[in-house]
Amino acid sequence: MSTSMDAEFDVMPRWVAEAVAELGPGHAGPAACRGSVGPAGLRWLADRTRVGLGGLLVDVGGGMGGPAAWAREQRGAAPLVVEPQPGACWAARRMFGLPTVVGSGDAVPVGDGRAASVWCLGVLCTTTDKLGLLCELRRIATPGGRLGLFVLVDRGLRDQPPAGNSFPSEFELAAALATARLEVVDSVDVADLPAAPPDWERRTAETGEAVRARHGREPAWRRMQEQQARLARLLDTGQVAGRLLAVHRPGEVSRRGA
């Protein structure tokens, strides 16, 4: 992983958790979901991936744990965050008390067919081995289970993408899903969902300002800002779009009596 990605996904989560400790726990959810999806997107995912009371939800590449914590609070799910960056795992435990495992998407440390629901938000567009990741997500899902994806898709990329990103086209994404034997149930552009409430946006901004005030002169903070600014330009100009997908793992067909 590049230095820029380390700054965003390992160093930054530690700073965010420290800022939340000062500002109060009400800032944790909005801050930990930044760069992922807001409340409307989380509701969309939870409804379509059947996140429910007591069901194991594995969030692969779950970052600081914001979406997983939301699913536990709002739907009673039993989440597990699998995240390759130790700093993000530390932040998820500190802010939300979530169970976390340091692990990557190419070998998710979860048994076959164990997860009632699987989320993978903003991860597919950071790996070149998209098929490998999708096959791992399929492996850990229960037969007949649902997977929720948030993917930044290429809608006509012209400018240089942020370091560590590999945005699939709609065709490439569909082909990878089909090869992994995953069926799309529903999909939507994030831009077509309701915006986050003003209070959510305010708390996100306040946390960001607290981090800037303490760490704004550090090279890691500047690298992260460059990453975010580059991505924001791609989104604003329509070169890249955030897309949510609910995906179905077909049940295994028994051969007995066939």
PDB file of C-alpha atoms in Angstrom:
ATOM      1  CA  MET A   1       0.000   0.000   0.000  1.00  0.00           C
ATOM      2  CA  SER A   2       1.279   3.454  -0.883  1.00  0.00           C
ATOM      3  CA  THR A   3       2.324   6.068   1.639  1.00  0.00           C
ATOM      4  CA  SER A   4      -0.746   8.120   0.714  1.00  0.00           C
ATOM      5  CA  MET A   5      -3.037   5.171   1.401  1.00  0.00           C
ATOM      6  CA  ASP A   6      -1.256   4.488   4.693  1.00  0.00           C
ATOM      7  CA  ALA A   7      -1.893   8.079   5.724  1.00  0.00           C
ATOM      8  CA  GLU A   8      -5.591   7.792   4.914  1.00  0.00           C
ATOM      9  CA  PHE A   9      -6.348   4.347   6.313  1.00  0.00           C
ATOM     10  CA  ASP A  10      -3.823   3.800   9.117  1.00  0.00           C
ATOM     11  CA  VAL A  11      -2.672   7.154  10.482  1.00  0.00           C
ATOM     12  CA  MET A  12      -5.878   9.143   9.960  1.00  0.00           C
ATOM     13  CA  PRO A  13      -8.141   6.727  11.898  1.00  0.00           C
ATOM     14  CA  ARG A  14      -5.985   7.147  14.996  1.00  0.00           C
ATOM     15  CA  TRP A  15      -6.285  10.920  14.715  1.00  0.00           C
ATOM     16  CA  VAL A  16     -10.049  10.697  14.209  1.00  0.00           C
ATOM     17  CA  ALA A  17     -10.496   8.523  17.296  1.00  0.00           C
ATOM     18  CA  GLU A  18      -8.487  11.009  19.359  1.00  0.00           C
ATOM     19  CA  ALA A  19     -10.633  13.893  18.079  1.00  0.00           C
ATOM     20  CA  VAL A  20     -13.864  12.002  18.842  1.00  0.00           C
ATOM     21  CA  ALA A  21     -12.638  11.378  22.405  1.00  0.00           C
ATOM     22  CA  GLU A  22     -12.440  15.174  22.813  1.00  0.00           C
ATOM     23  CA  LEU A  23     -15.634  16.117  20.958  1.00  0.00           C
ATOM     24  CA  GLY A  24     -17.878  13.360  22.294  1.00  0.00           C
ATOM     25  CA  PRO A  25     -19.221   9.982  21.116  1.00  0.00           C
ATOM     26  CA  GLY A  26     -21.934  11.598  19.000  1.00  0.00           C
ATOM     27  CA  HIS A  27     -19.225  12.501  16.505  1.00  0.00           C
ATOM     28  CA  ALA A  28     -17.995   8.921  16.107  1.00  0.00           C
ATOM     29  CA  GLY A  29     -20.525   7.610  13.589  1.00  0.00           C
ATOM     30  CA  PRO A  30     -20.386  10.522  11.132  1.00  0.00           C
ATOM     31  CA  ALA A  31     -16.591  10.751  11.348  1.00  0.00           C
ATOM     32  CA  ALA A  32     -16.070   7.008  10.879  1.00  0.00           C
ATOM     33  CA  CYS A  33     -18.381   6.881   7.852  1.00  0.00           C
ATOM     34  CA  ARG A  34     -16.618   9.683   5.991  1.00  0.00           C
ATOM     35  CA  GLY A  35     -15.519   8.459   2.588  1.00  0.00           C
ATOM     36  CA  SER A  36     -18.030   5.627   2.741  1.00  0.00           C
ATOM     37  CA  VAL A  37     -21.818   6.118   2.734  1.00  0.00           C
ATOM     38  CA  GLY A  38     -24.178   8.175   4.880  1.00  0.00           C
ATOM     39  CA  PRO A  39     -27.375   7.211   6.711  1.00  0.00           C
ATOM     40  CA  ALA A  40     -29.528   6.891   3.591  1.00  0.00           C
ATOM     41  CA  GLY A  41     -27.000   4.600   1.930  1.00  0.00           C
ATOM     42  CA  LEU A  42     -26.634   2.499   5.066  1.00  0.00           C
ATOM     43  CA  ARG A  43     -30.408   2.051   5.277  1.00  0.00           C
ATOM     44  CA  TRP A  44     -30.492   1.097   1.598  1.00  0.00           C
ATOM     45  CA  LEU A  45     -27.777  -1.508   2.150  1.00  0.00           C
ATOM     46  CA  ALA A  46     -29.259  -2.893   5.361  1.00  0.00           C
ATOM     47  CA  ASP A  47     -32.711  -3.321   3.799  1.00  0.00           C
ATOM     48  CA  ARG A  48     -31.416  -5.095   0.726  1.00  0.00           C
ATOM     49  CA  THR A  49     -28.782  -7.260   2.400  1.00  0.00           C
ATOM     50  CA  ARG A  50     -31.157  -8.449   5.121  1.00  0.00           C
ATOM     51  CA  VAL A  51     -29.115  -7.164   8.003  1.00  0.00           C
ATOM     52  CA  GLY A  52     -31.047  -8.203  11.079  1.00  0.00           C
ATOM     53  CA  LEU A  53     -31.146  -9.032  14.751  1.00  0.00           C
ATOM     54  CA  GLY A  54     -28.244 -11.200  15.833  1.00  0.00           C
ATOM     55  CA  GLY A  55     -27.066 -12.041  12.322  1.00  0.00           C
ATOM     56  CA  LEU A  56     -23.323 -12.010  11.689  1.00  0.00           C
ATOM     57  CA  LEU A  57     -22.398  -9.065   9.483  1.00  0.00           C
ATOM     58  CA  VAL A  58     -18.822  -9.185   8.223  1.00  0.00           C
ATOM     59  CA  ASP A  59     -17.603  -5.799   7.008  1.00  0.00           C
ATOM     60  CA  VAL A  60     -14.552  -6.492   4.846  1.00  0.00           C
ATOM     61  CA  GLY A  61     -12.280  -3.470   4.684  1.00  0.00           C
ATOM     62  CA  GLY A  62     -14.498  -1.959   7.367  1.00  0.00           C
ATOM     63  CA  GLY A  63     -12.147   0.904   8.204  1.00  0.00           C
ATOM     64  CA  MET A  64     -12.976   2.731  11.430  1.00  0.00           C
ATOM     65  CA  GLY A  65     -16.171   0.733  11.874  1.00  0.00           C
ATOM     66  CA  GLY A  66     -18.775   3.432  11.241  1.00  0.00           C
ATOM     67  CA  PRO A  67     -21.079   1.380   8.982  1.00  0.00           C
ATOM     68  CA  ALA A  68     -20.737  -1.736  11.166  1.00  0.00           C
ATOM     69  CA  ALA A  69     -21.547   0.275  14.298  1.00  0.00           C
ATOM     70  CA  TRP A  70     -24.601   1.762  12.566  1.00  0.00           C
ATOM     71  CA  ALA A  71     -25.820  -1.747  11.644  1.00  0.00           C
ATOM     72  CA  ARG A  72     -25.449  -2.898  15.245  1.00  0.00           C
ATOM     73  CA  GLU A  73     -27.243   0.135  16.668  1.00  0.00           C
ATOM     74  CA  GLN A  74     -30.016   0.419  14.094  1.00  0.00           C
ATOM     75  CA  ARG A  75     -30.627  -3.216  13.116  1.00  0.00           C
ATOM     76  CA  GLY A  76     -29.226  -5.291  15.984  1.00  0.00           C
ATOM     77  CA  ALA A  77     -26.616  -6.993  13.800  1.00  0.00           C
ATOM     78  CA  ALA A  78     -23.581  -8.762  15.246  1.00  0.00           C
ATOM     79  CA  PRO A  79     -20.765  -7.132  13.244  1.00  0.00           C
ATOM     80  CA  LEU A  80     -17.169  -8.159  12.699  1.00  0.00           C
ATOM     81  CA  VAL A  81     -14.798  -5.658  11.095  1.00  0.00           C
ATOM     82  CA  VAL A  82     -12.054  -7.169   8.923  1.00  0.00           C
ATOM     83  CA  GLU A  83      -9.532  -4.476   8.055  1.00  0.00           C
ATOM     84  CA  PRO A  84      -5.906  -4.638   6.842  1.00  0.00           C
ATOM     85  CA  GLN A  85      -4.775  -1.465   8.622  1.00  0.00           C
ATOM     86  CA  PRO A  86      -4.045  -1.786  12.369  1.00  0.00           C
ATOM     87  CA  GLY A  87      -4.757   1.909  12.943  1.00  0.00           C
ATOM     88  CA  ALA A  88      -8.288   1.562  11.622  1.00  0.00           C
ATOM     89  CA  CYS A  89      -8.908  -1.568  13.731  1.00  0.00           C
ATOM     90  CA  TRP A  90      -7.692   0.306  16.806  1.00  0.00           C
ATOM     91  CA  ALA A  91     -10.047   3.201  16.047  1.00  0.00           C
ATOM     92  CA  ALA A  92     -13.042   0.870  15.550  1.00  0.00           C
ATOM     93  CA  ARG A  93     -12.414  -0.745  18.918  1.00  0.00           C
ATOM     94  CA  ARG A  94     -11.829   2.552  20.714  1.00  0.00           C
ATOM     95  CA  MET A  95     -14.812   4.450  19.281  1.00  0.00           C
ATOM     96  CA  PHE A  96     -17.378   1.651  19.117  1.00  0.00           C
ATOM     97  CA  GLY A  97     -16.047  -1.372  20.997  1.00  0.00           C
ATOM     98  CA  LEU A  98     -16.394  -3.439  17.821  1.00  0.00           C
ATOM     99  CA  PRO A  99     -14.738  -6.826  17.358  1.00  0.00           C
ATOM    100  CA  THR A 100     -12.020  -6.431  14.737  1.00  0.00           C
ATOM    101  CA  VAL A 101      -9.582  -8.668  12.906  1.00  0.00           C
ATOM    102  CA  VAL A 102      -6.537  -7.440  10.999  1.00  0.00           C
ATOM    103  CA  GLY A 103      -6.933  -9.150   7.642  1.00  0.00           C
ATOM    104  CA  SER A 104      -7.068  -8.477   3.924  1.00  0.00           C
ATOM    105  CA  GLY A 105      -9.635  -9.164   1.257  1.00  0.00           C
ATOM    106  CA  ASP A 106      -7.521 -11.768  -0.495  1.00  0.00           C
ATOM    107  CA  ALA A 107      -7.755 -14.113   2.524  1.00  0.00           C
ATOM    108  CA  VAL A 108     -10.607 -13.056   4.795  1.00  0.00           C
ATOM    109  CA  PRO A 109     -10.167 -14.767   8.202  1.00  0.00           C
ATOM    110  CA  VAL A 110     -13.758 -16.015   8.356  1.00  0.00           C
ATOM    111  CA  GLY A 111     -14.968 -19.562   7.766  1.00  0.00           C
ATOM    112  CA  ASP A 112     -16.863 -20.668   4.669  1.00  0.00           C
ATOM    113  CA  GLY A 113     -20.529 -19.712   4.659  1.00  0.00           C
ATOM    114  CA  ARG A 114     -20.435 -18.091   8.108  1.00  0.00           C
ATOM    115  CA  ALA A 115     -21.696 -14.562   7.379  1.00  0.00           C
ATOM    116  CA  ALA A 116     -25.427 -13.891   7.191  1.00  0.00           C
ATOM    117  CA  SER A 117     -24.553 -10.597   5.491  1.00  0.00           C
ATOM    118  CA  VAL A 118     -21.335  -9.228   4.013  1.00  0.00           C
ATOM    119  CA  TRP A 119     -20.484  -5.589   3.378  1.00  0.00           C
ATOM    120  CA  CYS A 120     -17.501  -4.326   1.416  1.00  0.00           C
ATOM    121  CA  LEU A 121     -17.648  -0.567   1.064  1.00  0.00           C
ATOM    122  CA  GLY A 122     -15.126   1.340  -1.014  1.00  0.00           C
ATOM    123  CA  VAL A 123     -12.673  -1.549  -1.219  1.00  0.00           C
ATOM    124  CA  LEU A 124     -13.221  -3.074  -4.649  1.00  0.00           C
ATOM    125  CA  CYS A 125     -11.908   0.094  -6.286  1.00  0.00           C
ATOM    126  CA  THR A 126      -8.631  -0.075  -4.331  1.00  0.00           C
ATOM    127  CA  THR A 127      -7.493  -3.472  -5.617  1.00  0.00           C
ATOM    128  CA  THR A 128      -6.508  -4.750  -9.035  1.00  0.00           C
ATOM    129  CA  ASP A 129      -7.612  -8.285  -8.077  1.00  0.00           C
ATOM    130  CA  LYS A 130     -11.321  -7.540  -8.097  1.00  0.00           C
ATOM    131  CA  LEU A 131     -12.317 -11.093  -8.973  1.00  0.00           C
ATOM    132  CA  GLY A 132     -10.241 -12.499  -6.109  1.00  0.00           C
ATOM    133  CA  LEU A 133     -11.905 -10.185  -3.617  1.00  0.00           C
ATOM    134  CA  LEU A 134     -15.402 -10.959  -4.883  1.00  0.00           C
ATOM    135  CA  CYS A 135     -14.738 -14.692  -4.672  1.00  0.00           C
ATOM    136  CA  GLU A 136     -13.618 -14.285  -1.048  1.00  0.00           C
ATOM    137  CA  LEU A 137     -16.774 -12.342  -0.234  1.00  0.00           C
ATOM    138  CA  ARG A 138     -18.850 -15.076  -1.834  1.00  0.00           C
ATOM    139  CA  ARG A 139     -16.985 -17.765   0.096  1.00  0.00           C
ATOM    140  CA  ILE A 140     -17.743 -16.335   3.536  1.00  0.00           C
ATOM    141  CA  ALA A 141     -21.414 -15.584   2.787  1.00  0.00           C
ATOM    142  CA  THR A 142     -24.073 -18.126   3.655  1.00  0.00           C
ATOM    143  CA  PRO A 143     -25.634 -19.853   0.629  1.00  0.00           C
ATOM    144  CA  GLY A 144     -28.497 -17.608  -0.396  1.00  0.00           C
ATOM    145  CA  GLY A 145     -26.931 -14.724   1.534  1.00  0.00           C
ATOM    146  CA  ARG A 146     -26.656 -11.092   0.509  1.00  0.00           C
ATOM    147  CA  LEU A 147     -23.634  -8.860  -0.011  1.00  0.00           C
ATOM    148  CA  GLY A 148     -23.552  -5.068  -0.004  1.00  0.00           C
ATOM    149  CA  LEU A 149     -20.978  -3.238  -2.117  1.00  0.00           C
ATOM    150  CA  PHE A 150     -20.030   0.406  -2.452  1.00  0.00           C
ATOM    151  CA  VAL A 151     -17.935   0.863  -5.582  1.00  0.00           C
ATOM    152  CA  LEU A 152     -16.503   3.940  -7.257  1.00  0.00           C
ATOM    153  CA  VAL A 153     -17.040   3.239 -10.935  1.00  0.00           C
ATOM    154  CA  ASP A 154     -15.293   4.753 -13.934  1.00  0.00           C
ATOM    155  CA  ARG A 155     -17.730   6.884 -15.940  1.00  0.00           C
ATOM    156  CA  GLY A 156     -15.143   8.292 -18.344  1.00  0.00           C
ATOM    157  CA  LEU A 157     -11.928   8.795 -16.408  1.00  0.00           C
ATOM    158  CA  ARG A 158      -9.651  11.445 -17.893  1.00  0.00           C
ATOM    159  CA  ASP A 159      -7.602  12.711 -14.952  1.00  0.00           C
ATOM    160  CA  GLN A 160      -5.081  10.825 -12.845  1.00  0.00           C
ATOM    161  CA  PRO A 161      -6.842   8.858 -10.086  1.00  0.00           C
ATOM    162  CA  PRO A 162      -5.719   9.068  -6.451  1.00  0.00           C
ATOM    163  CA  ALA A 163      -2.832   6.789  -5.516  1.00  0.00           C
ATOM    164  CA  GLY A 164      -3.835   3.209  -4.843  1.00  0.00           C
ATOM    165  CA  ASN A 165      -7.151   3.354  -6.716  1.00  0.00           C
ATOM    166  CA  SER A 166      -8.284   1.262  -9.670  1.00  0.00           C
ATOM    167  CA  PHE A 167     -11.821   2.208 -10.678  1.00  0.00           C
ATOM    168  CA  PRO A 168     -13.725  -0.433 -12.673  1.00  0.00           C
ATOM    169  CA  SER A 169     -16.049   0.467 -15.503  1.00  0.00           C
ATOM    170  CA  GLU A 170     -19.677  -0.685 -15.280  1.00  0.00           C
ATOM    171  CA  PHE A 171     -18.842  -3.433 -17.784  1.00  0.00           C
ATOM    172  CA  GLU A 172     -15.788  -4.600 -15.831  1.00  0.00           C
ATOM    173  CA  LEU A 173     -17.751  -4.655 -12.594  1.00  0.00           C
ATOM    174  CA  ALA A 174     -20.600  -6.649 -14.126  1.00  0.00           C
ATOM    175  CA  ALA A 175     -18.178  -9.124 -15.682  1.00  0.00           C
ATOM    176  CA  ALA A 176     -16.318  -9.667 -12.395  1.00  0.00           C
ATOM    177  CA  LEU A 177     -19.570 -10.247 -10.509  1.00  0.00           C
ATOM    178  CA  ALA A 178     -20.774 -12.741 -13.104  1.00  0.00           C
ATOM    179  CA  THR A 179     -17.477 -14.634 -13.050  1.00  0.00           C
ATOM    180  CA  ALA A 180     -17.634 -14.772  -9.236  1.00  0.00           C
ATOM    181  CA  ARG A 181     -21.161 -16.213  -9.558  1.00  0.00           C
ATOM    182  CA  LEU A 182     -22.824 -13.316  -7.797  1.00  0.00           C
ATOM    183  CA  GLU A 183     -26.153 -11.898  -8.928  1.00  0.00           C
ATOM    184  CA  VAL A 184     -27.066  -8.216  -8.619  1.00  0.00           C
ATOM    185  CA  VAL A 185     -30.384  -7.767  -6.802  1.00  0.00           C
ATOM    186  CA  ASP A 186     -30.496  -3.969  -6.827  1.00  0.00           C
ATOM    187  CA  SER A 187     -28.214  -0.997  -7.389  1.00  0.00           C
ATOM    188  CA  VAL A 188     -28.317   2.778  -7.096  1.00  0.00           C
ATOM    189  CA  ASP A 189     -26.034   5.765  -7.526  1.00  0.00           C
ATOM    190  CA  VAL A 190     -25.216   7.321  -4.158  1.00  0.00           C
ATOM    191  CA  ALA A 191     -25.916  10.740  -5.670  1.00  0.00           C
ATOM    192  CA  ASP A 192     -29.558   9.703  -6.164  1.00  0.00           C
ATOM    193  CA  LEU A 193     -30.094   8.997  -2.442  1.00  0.00           C
ATOM    194  CA  PRO A 194     -31.102  11.657   0.117  1.00  0.00           C
ATOM    195  CA  ALA A 195     -28.248  13.737   1.469  1.00  0.00           C
ATOM    196  CA  ALA A 196     -27.016  13.237   5.020  1.00  0.00           C
ATOM    197  CA  PRO A 197     -28.847  15.305   7.670  1.00  0.00           C
ATOM    198  CA  PRO A 198     -27.262  18.680   8.497  1.00  0.00           C
ATOM    199  CA  ASP A 199     -26.309  17.508  11.985  1.00  0.00           C
ATOM    200  CA  TRP A 200     -24.449  14.529  10.498  1.00  0.00           C
ATOM    201  CA  GLU A 201     -22.557  16.827   8.145  1.00  0.00           C
ATOM    202  CA  ARG A 202     -21.802  19.265  10.985  1.00  0.00           C
ATOM    203  CA  ARG A 203     -20.312  16.568  13.208  1.00  0.00           C
ATOM    204  CA  THR A 204     -18.235  15.240  10.321  1.00  0.00           C
ATOM    205  CA  ALA A 205     -16.879  18.724   9.637  1.00  0.00           C
ATOM    206  CA  GLU A 206     -16.170  19.402  13.315  1.00  0.00           C
ATOM    207  CA  THR A 207     -14.154  16.213  13.614  1.00  0.00           C
ATOM    208  CA  GLY A 208     -12.212  17.063  10.472  1.00  0.00           C
ATOM    209  CA  GLU A 209     -11.448  20.527  11.813  1.00  0.00           C
ATOM    210  CA  ALA A 210     -10.264  19.091  15.141  1.00  0.00           C
ATOM    211  CA  VAL A 211      -7.885  16.771  13.294  1.00  0.00           C
ATOM    212  CA  ARG A 212      -6.624  19.621  11.107  1.00  0.00           C
ATOM    213  CA  ALA A 213      -6.004  21.854  14.108  1.00  0.00           C
ATOM    214  CA  ARG A 214      -3.831  19.221  15.752  1.00  0.00           C
ATOM    215  CA  HIS A 215      -2.137  17.584  12.753  1.00  0.00           C
ATOM    216  CA  GLY A 216      -2.516  19.984   9.822  1.00  0.00           C
ATOM    217  CA  ARG A 217       1.212  20.620   9.517  1.00  0.00           C
ATOM    218  CA  GLU A 218       2.154  16.957   9.356  1.00  0.00           C
ATOM    219  CA  PRO A 219       3.066  15.368   6.000  1.00  0.00           C
ATOM    220  CA  ALA A 220       0.541  12.544   6.474  1.00  0.00           C
ATOM    221  CA  TRP A 221      -2.304  15.050   6.797  1.00  0.00           C
ATOM    222  CA  ARG A 222      -1.223  16.887   3.658  1.00  0.00           C
ATOM    223  CA  ARG A 223      -0.992  13.632   1.677  1.00  0.00           C
ATOM    224  CA  MET A 224      -4.448  12.664   2.786  1.00  0.00           C
ATOM    225  CA  GLN A 225      -5.864  16.048   1.755  1.00  0.00           C
ATOM    226  CA  GLU A 226      -4.292  15.662  -1.682  1.00  0.00           C
ATOM    227  CA  GLN A 227      -5.930  12.248  -2.036  1.00  0.00           C
ATOM    228  CA  GLN A 228      -9.334  13.555  -1.022  1.00  0.00           C
ATOM    229  CA  ALA A 229      -9.107  16.619  -3.252  1.00  0.00           C
ATOM    230  CA  ARG A 230      -8.228  14.505  -6.274  1.00  0.00           C
ATOM    231  CA  LEU A 231     -11.127  12.139  -5.657  1.00  0.00           C
ATOM    232  CA  ALA A 232     -13.531  15.019  -5.055  1.00  0.00           C
ATOM    233  CA  ARG A 233     -12.614  16.471  -8.451  1.00  0.00           C
ATOM    234  CA  LEU A 234     -13.327  13.150 -10.175  1.00  0.00           C
ATOM    235  CA  LEU A 235     -16.717  12.924  -8.476  1.00  0.00           C
ATOM    236  CA  ASP A 236     -17.624  16.568  -9.126  1.00  0.00           C
ATOM    237  CA  THR A 237     -16.799  16.277 -12.831  1.00  0.00           C
ATOM    238  CA  GLY A 238     -18.663  12.974 -13.235  1.00  0.00           C
ATOM    239  CA  GLN A 239     -15.567  10.987 -14.178  1.00  0.00           C
ATOM    240  CA  VAL A 240     -16.243   8.659 -11.245  1.00  0.00           C
ATOM    241  CA  ALA A 241     -19.513   7.859  -9.485  1.00  0.00           C
ATOM    242  CA  GLY A 242     -20.282   6.118  -6.212  1.00  0.00           C
ATOM    243  CA  ARG A 243     -22.561   3.123  -6.705  1.00  0.00           C
ATOM    244  CA  LEU A 244     -24.259   0.849  -4.169  1.00  0.00           C
ATOM    245  CA  LEU A 245     -25.052  -2.742  -5.095  1.00  0.00           C
ATOM    246  CA  ALA A 246     -26.942  -5.463  -3.283  1.00  0.00           C
ATOM    247  CA  VAL A 247     -25.665  -8.823  -4.495  1.00  0.00           C
ATOM    248  CA  HIS A 248     -27.013 -12.327  -3.974  1.00  0.00           C
ATOM    249  CA  ARG A 249     -25.015 -15.508  -3.492  1.00  0.00           C
ATOM    250  CA  PRO A 250     -27.203 -18.241  -5.011  1.00  0.00           C
ATOM    251  CA  GLY A 251     -27.880 -21.200  -2.731  1.00  0.00           C
ATOM    252  CA  GLU A 252     -26.076 -24.444  -3.362  1.00  0.00           C
ATOM    253  CA  VAL A 253     -28.136 -26.980  -5.282  1.00  0.00           C
ATOM    254  CA  SER A 254     -28.260 -30.403  -3.684  1.00  0.00           C
ATOM    255  CA  ARG A 255     -27.388 -33.317  -5.932  1.00  0.00           C
ATOM    256  CA  ARG A 256     -29.306 -35.819  -3.826  1.00  0.00           C
ATOM    257  CA  GLY A 257     -32.306 -37.150  -5.668  1.00  0.00           C
ATOM    258  CA  ALA A 258     -31.196 -35.476  -8.892  1.00  0.00           C
TER     259      ALA A 258
END
